[in-house]
Every structure is written in C-alpha cells, then in structure tokens.
Amino acid sequence: MAGTNRFAGRTVLVTGADIYMGPAISERFDMEGARVIRDTGDYADAEAPARIIAAAGTVDVLVINLLPVKMRRCPVQEVSEEAWQDMFAALVHPTMRFIKAVLPQMIERREGKIVVVTSAAPLRAIASAAAYTAARGAQNALVLAAGAEVARHNVQINAVGQNFVYGGYPADAMDKPEIREAVLREVPSQRIAEGWEQAELVLFLASQNSNFICGQVIPFAGGWVTTG
Amino acid sequence: MAGTNRFAGRTVLVTGADIYMGPAISERFDMEGARVIRDTGDYADAEAPARIIAAAGTVDVLVINLLPVKMRRCPVQEVSEEAWQDMFAALVHPTMRFIKAVLPQMIERREGKIVVVTSAAPLRAIASAAAYTAARGAQNALVLAAGAEVARHNVQINAVGQNFVYGGYPADAMDKPEIREAVLREVPSQRIAEGWEQAELVLFLASQNSNFICGQVIPFAGGWVTTG
Amino acid sequence: MAGTNRFAGRTVLVTGADIYMGPAISERFDMEGARVIRDTGDYADAEAPARIIAAAGTVDVLVINLLPVKMRRCPVQEVSEEAWQDMFAALVHPTMRFIKAVLPQMIERREGKIVVVTSAAPLRAIASAAAYTAARGAQNALVLAAGAEVARHNVQINAVGQNFVYGGYPADAMDKPEIREAVLREVPSQRIAEGWEQAELVLFLASQNSNFICGQVIPFAGGWVTTG
Amino acid sequence: MAGTNRFAGRTVLVTGADIYMGPAISERFDMEGARVIRDTGDYADAEAPARIIAAAGTVDVLVINLLPVKMRRCPVQEVSEEAWQDMFAALVHPTMRFIKAVLPQMIERREGKIVVVTSAAPLRAIASAAAYTAARGAQNALVLAAGAEVARHNVQINAVGQNFVYGGYPADAMDKPEIREAVLREVPSQRIAEGWEQAELVLFLASQNSNFICGQVIPFAGGWVTTG
C-alpha cells in the first residue's frame, strides 16, 4: 500500500479530520502526495464552512466527513426534538453549506471533486436509528441532486454509503459482541473493513479516473446492501 | 368510482388538507365512508402536531401531506440558508413530529396506518431542486427506518413517491408547456395523473389489505422512475 | 373481505393456477366477480402461451405466475447446466412468451393489465439460490423494460416482488423452523403473509385505479427489502 | 495515466477481448503490469468456459465481457423467439458458466476477483430493448446473488452497469446524432466516456483495494442512473 503520488500537487480538504473516517482518509491522501488540510472545526456555526473554504484557497478535493455529537439508539417515538435537530445540524446542514461554499471555485475552474462520507443505513433500515437514517438519507439525496446538477461543469459529487468499518460510527460499536455476531450473519464479507479500505474508495472517487461517476451513493458495506 | 364504504367507522386525519394532494385524498376517503379530519394548520410550530393528534383522539389513518411554503428553482450553490431551513421546516421536521405524536396510540392498539405523501425526486434527480430533493429524501429515509421499526407492532408506515400528478407540486407546473413536453419525452405513461388516482394508492396503503407492505416508498410517477 | 364485484365483466387469465400464488389469486378475482380462466398448462412448449391466449379470447388481465419444477439450494459453482436452463425455461422464457402473446390485443384495445408474480430475491441476495435469483431478476428487468415501453398504449405491466408468503416458494418452506426464525429476525412485520394479502396487491395492480403505475416491481415482503 | 505496475504478477483473463470493452480493459491491465489473457473465443459452446479457464491455469482476475451477436431494436411483442434465446445465449448463460468454472480455484486460494461488464439498462428502462434489458438484468441479479454468496471466501464478484461509453454497445451508436442529443439532455455529465475511464473502474474493482465491495452493480453512466 505504498503511495504512488497520485495526488501530488492537489489540495484536499477533509472535514472532521479527527473523527469518523477523517484520520484514515487524511493519512491515505498524505501517502499519495496530496496537500491535506485537516479541518477539525466546529460546524455548528452556519458561517463556518464558508470561512473554512475561503481560508483554504484552492480546494481540488473536498471530503465532507461529519458525525453527530452523540447518538442514543431509541424507538422513533422517543426521539426528542432536540436530538432530532442536533442530528440534522451535525450531518445535513453543514453538508449543504460546504457544498455551496466550494462549488463556485470548482465550477469556475471546471474541475473539482466532492466526496461525502455518509452511511448505508438509508439503503437498509437499522432499528432504533430513525433520526440518523433520515439525516443520512438527506445527505444521500442531496448528493444525488447536486451531483446530477453540477456534473456538466466537470465537478463530481458522490457519496460513500458505508457500514461495518473500523473507525466508523459509533466508534466503539465495532468491537461489541452483538456487532460481531451481526457481521457474521448479515455481512456477506463476514468481517469489518479497515479504515484504509474505505479511504481507497474515497481516493478513487476523488481521482481523475472516475470523472464519469457522479451523483452516486456507492455502497461500502461488505455486501450488506444491494444495489442494481 | 363510487365508494364502497371501505373505511366506514375509521378516522382519517389528513394534514395540509387544503394543499398538494390533501383535497383529492380527503375527498376519496369521504367517498369510502371514513370520518375525515381535514387539518389545515400551520406546522411551523413544533408543538402543533402533538396538539392536533391529541385533539383528534383515535386516529386510524394518518396521511402526512406537506408542502414547502414556496419553492424557487435555482442552482444548488445559490440556495440561501433561509430557503434550505424553510424547506426542512416545512417538509421534514413536521413529518417526524406527526409520526412521533401518533405512534403511541397506534402501537398501543396494535393497529395503525401512516401514509406520507413525498416525491419521486430522490429516486431520480431533478435539476435545480437540491433543497427539495434533499428534504424529500429525508422523509423517504425516515419512512424506511420508522416503517421497519414499528411493523412489529402492526403499524404500517409507507410513502408515495410521486411526480407528474395534477394538484401536485408546484401546483401550476402541470400546465406549463415545458412540463407537457417533458411528460411526452420522459414519462412512459405520457400523461399527468389525476389526483384521485394518487388517492387510490393512498387508500390501498391505508387499508387492512396492505398490512404486509411496510417501510416502502412506492413510486407513483407513470414509470418515470424504476425500482426493483 | 367480502367481494365488491370490482372485476365484474372482466376476464382474468391466471397461469399456473394450481401452483404458487395461483390459487389465492384466482379465488380473490372470483370473489370480485371476474371471469377467471385458470390455466394449468405445461409451459415447456414454446408455442403454449400463444395457444393459450388465442383460446382465451379477450384477456383483460393476465397474471403470469410461474414456478420452477424443482429447486435445490446449492452453491453457485455446483449449479448444473441443466438446473440453470430449467430455471430459465420455467420462469423467464414463458414470461416473455405470454407477454408477447397478449400484448397485441391489449395494445389494440388500448387497455390491459399484466401482473407478473416474481420474487424479492433480486432485491436482496438469498444464499445458495443463484439460479433462482438470476431468473427472477430477468423477469423483473423484463417487466421494467416492457412496462415502460407499452405504458403509452395504456397497458400496464408490473411485478410483485414477494417473499415470506404462505403458498409461496418453496411451498413447504414457510413451516420450517429456520424460516420462522429468519422471519422474526429479518422481516420487520415478524410474520408470514397470507395468500389473500398478496392477491390484494395483485388486484390493485390489475384494477383501473392503478393505471399510472407501470414498469414497477412492488416489494411484498413485510419490509424485508427496502426501496426508495 | 502511466501505469504503476499495480497488477504485476497477476493473471487477468478478459473474455470477448476484441469486442465491447475488451480492448480498453485489456490494454489498461497491460499498462499495470498484469499478464493479460485475451480470450476471443466463441461462447456458444456450453463447454467453452470450463475449457478456457482450465487452459488458463491460475486466474487472479476474470473479466466477463460479453455482447449479443446482433441487436435489432423492436417492440417487445415483435422480439422473435430466436432473438430472445440468442440474447440469453450470448450474455447470460456464458456468464454463469464462466463464474462456475473459475470459482473453485478462487475459493480454494481464498482470493479472486470477478468483474462482469453489464449495462445500466436494467436500472433505467430503454425503449425497444426488452430482450437486452432482461438479459442484462439476469446478469446483474446473478452478480448480486453469487457475489453475496462467495464473499465469505474472500472472492469478490461485482458488475459495472454502464451506458454511454465509447466502444460500448452498440458499437456505432455513440456517434449517432440522436445519441448525442440524448447525451446532452439525459446524461448529467453531458458527454460520452472514453473506454479507458470505464477500464479504470474495472481495475479498481479488480484490485486488492476494493475487497469490501461485493455483490454490487456499480453504475457507470455519467449520472444517467441514480442509486442510493
């Protein structure tokens, strides 16, 4: 897995660089020679994304990697208004703000890549995670719509719809016995993926080799979801 | 299309009864003998859904039918923060609040039907409608997750993912020449559906004959989207 | 569930009337006043479908309900050439032949309904059933393509993508303990559907109330598969 | 696009190496240092795949790339029995035979990659191509089922569901004015992809970097189809 300098001279901005898939993705872009801007900001502020993008200058690749502050599994009827709003504030609204902030420069250059790390949850229901699933579904639908819209400018927006990845969400879940049992029973690959494997898909979607792929949510879940 | 009293003795609450598919759906349930509560409230207030459900008493069928206050088509990077938040406030958050408000009584009775009128947009991208598509995608994902979760209580939550329906959204769009051209070119049925046709699908999903269908977004768009 | 004569004066031809969902579907159409032609022919003969349709005269509704002669679950690499060909000969080729045989009269009348009883298997992989899944996938794709093509003639072709239905396939599977366990674990409805419930979906798709639904595979599996 | 020897020491067998995406894919694997076996056999013979695999010895990557002998667009009711059978004989049956032939060695080594070049047609209906769509749908469903089944052996089977690619099918279609118009109107990327771009996706799916992706049909169509 030695790097081959595929992203030399490219600037990659990774949001949430210290959470979720941020560390694995940042490290992998490093290895490929990219200039990686590891953003670890607080995205509660609606102005933050515009400021962060402005400060970054040219952004060739934007990886939108976001997590809820906390997630408590509970029946749908017990999700509090606050938990619901927090979920959308953490996942959905910053996604839109980052896309809006970076698109003008990408459209002007007629080149750019946005990869949103989302979830496979909206592709196959997970019990007791209604708010999370709805918010991830909003991200996925936004990727589909915005991706189809800006493809004509040679800007590609895609999502990785993941599950069962180390470093994934919730961070400690992957070591729980019930997750391991679920993996053996429900995940055709019968294992949990390493973070670098997920990062490889992000790199592929961020490269000039995937310019014809746009507006897609690519499942990354060991066969747990099916598409096609 | 004479009614056959299929919903005699059942209480059906229709939100947004005066907008979108509300009139067609309410009328059709009337014809089938239901007691129809036509709610025309303002759902900006986060407390409204709980109040409306409490006032209604027993609700056998809840039809969640919501529209954005206004929709201006524009490129994704030009969607204002306000327009984005308004879209989610109009479509997404009330959907969750209504579901939360009505579920306890349905779960206790071990019987209930929720039909959410959404859109086919998240199943096939529409240009310049990113906010709308993302919000409809959130609704669809919520239906999927909540529907899978409460099916064990004999409560069925499904959505109608519609497009190209008279009375649909935007209300005046269906008469525009460019929509008619699009219909001939893109919609296999080559026509726009009447409101009552959409209502028939809602009735089917609200009836005891569809209890094994849950957590689904059923496309209603003349073949414009494909699933399967 | 008393009938309401919804199909009075309509001729409904059900293939495989004595197998799979044939009995439940035929009975339900009877109750609704249809003239039901219960075909129990051998469809190995490539000429059979044309003969059967010609003999039937006007067919308002054609229900294509087919089963493999036998199915042995085995790893994909152990599926014999014969078993593979038998599967396509039983499920796929007769579907096309029946569609071809009945379409001319339906297109000429500018009215007709074809409902194909298939499976949810191509929407979510089932282990050790590669041939079955591939054949059901061919049926589903044919419904999609042919359904989109003939919708302009006011002929609607749809499929029911089912699983976990009594009378379903394999016929004795539903009583096996491992199926019951799978139902509790994997099927949100946590039960197996009765045949009449599936028939109700077929009736809806065969009625004049669903004319705007075409080229779709509607899942009928208690939430086991998700679409949207 | 200089190669980086990513497939040095790997044997890649490409079927139909002189047709469809065969040339582009073979060339791209060459550049990456693979030993490429360009098979140009006639796959009408049911025994051919087993013979070809046996003669090849160790096959690390199998690319199943098949085309119908000819394709005449016509209404579904005019597809001849012969044309239908030819389509399945060309696309579907050899796919299964190749998978069966190569799986035992891959399962024994606990390592292997199968990439099937199919079509996006079953993900979005194309008029007058019912037989082609049904056959591609059968391939896609087989990939889904077999892919889910053998993932536990660390063998990954995936498909590329493509459309609008130079060298694609039909070979001369991409230069037709009506295709160019359709591209501008229906394909978000507003262009036709080069063969090497498609090959890059095949390479990604054939690499050790995508081991957690299995049983998927990855759309490659410039946003013409949506998934997720």
Short mmCIF file of N, CA and C in Angstrom, two decimals, chain A residues 4 8 19 30 36 57 67 88 91 100 105 117 127 136 148 174 202 206:
data_model
loop_
_atom_site.label_atom_id
_atom_site.label_comp_id
_atom_site.label_asym_id
_atom_site.label_seq_id
_atom_site.Cartn_x
_atom_site.Cartn_y
_atom_site.Cartn_z
N THR A 4 1.68 6.26 -4.46
CA THR A 4 2.27 6.42 -5.79
C THR A 4 2.12 7.86 -6.26
N ALA A 8 -0.23 14.27 -5.99
CA ALA A 8 0.79 15.31 -5.87
C ALA A 8 0.28 16.61 -6.48
N ILE A 19 -12.23 12.79 13.38
CA ILE A 19 -13.33 11.89 13.75
C ILE A 19 -13.72 11.01 12.57
N ASP A 30 -2.31 11.80 2.28
CA ASP A 30 -0.91 12.13 2.58
C ASP A 30 0.03 11.21 1.80
N VAL A 36 -2.81 17.99 2.33
CA VAL A 36 -4.05 17.72 3.05
C VAL A 36 -4.31 18.78 4.11
N GLY A 57 -8.33 28.50 0.27
CA GLY A 57 -7.92 28.83 -1.09
C GLY A 57 -8.42 27.77 -2.05
N LEU A 67 -20.05 13.77 11.76
CA LEU A 67 -20.64 12.84 12.72
C LEU A 67 -21.58 13.59 13.64
N PHE A 88 -29.66 16.72 12.44
CA PHE A 88 -29.65 17.44 11.17
C PHE A 88 -28.61 18.57 11.21
N LEU A 91 -25.17 16.70 10.68
CA LEU A 91 -24.89 15.96 9.44
C LEU A 91 -25.37 16.68 8.18
N LYS A 100 -22.13 24.33 -0.98
CA LYS A 100 -22.35 25.69 -1.51
C LYS A 100 -21.06 26.52 -1.50
N GLN A 105 -15.84 27.96 -6.82
CA GLN A 105 -14.47 27.86 -7.33
C GLN A 105 -14.29 26.64 -8.22
N VAL A 117 -18.89 11.37 3.00
CA VAL A 117 -18.92 10.11 3.71
C VAL A 117 -20.26 10.02 4.43
N ALA A 127 -32.70 -0.72 13.01
CA ALA A 127 -33.68 -0.45 14.06
C ALA A 127 -33.17 0.62 15.02
N ARG A 136 -28.92 10.84 7.26
CA ARG A 136 -28.05 10.27 6.22
C ARG A 136 -28.79 10.20 4.89
N ALA A 148 -26.00 15.46 -9.90
CA ALA A 148 -26.55 15.48 -11.25
C ALA A 148 -26.50 16.89 -11.84
N MET A 174 -17.87 -1.29 16.78
CA MET A 174 -17.32 -2.40 16.00
C MET A 174 -16.73 -3.51 16.87
N VAL A 202 -12.67 6.38 -1.36
CA VAL A 202 -12.70 7.85 -1.40
C VAL A 202 -11.66 8.36 -2.40
N ALA A 206 -12.15 10.52 -5.76
CA ALA A 206 -11.51 11.84 -5.79
C ALA A 206 -10.52 11.99 -6.94
#
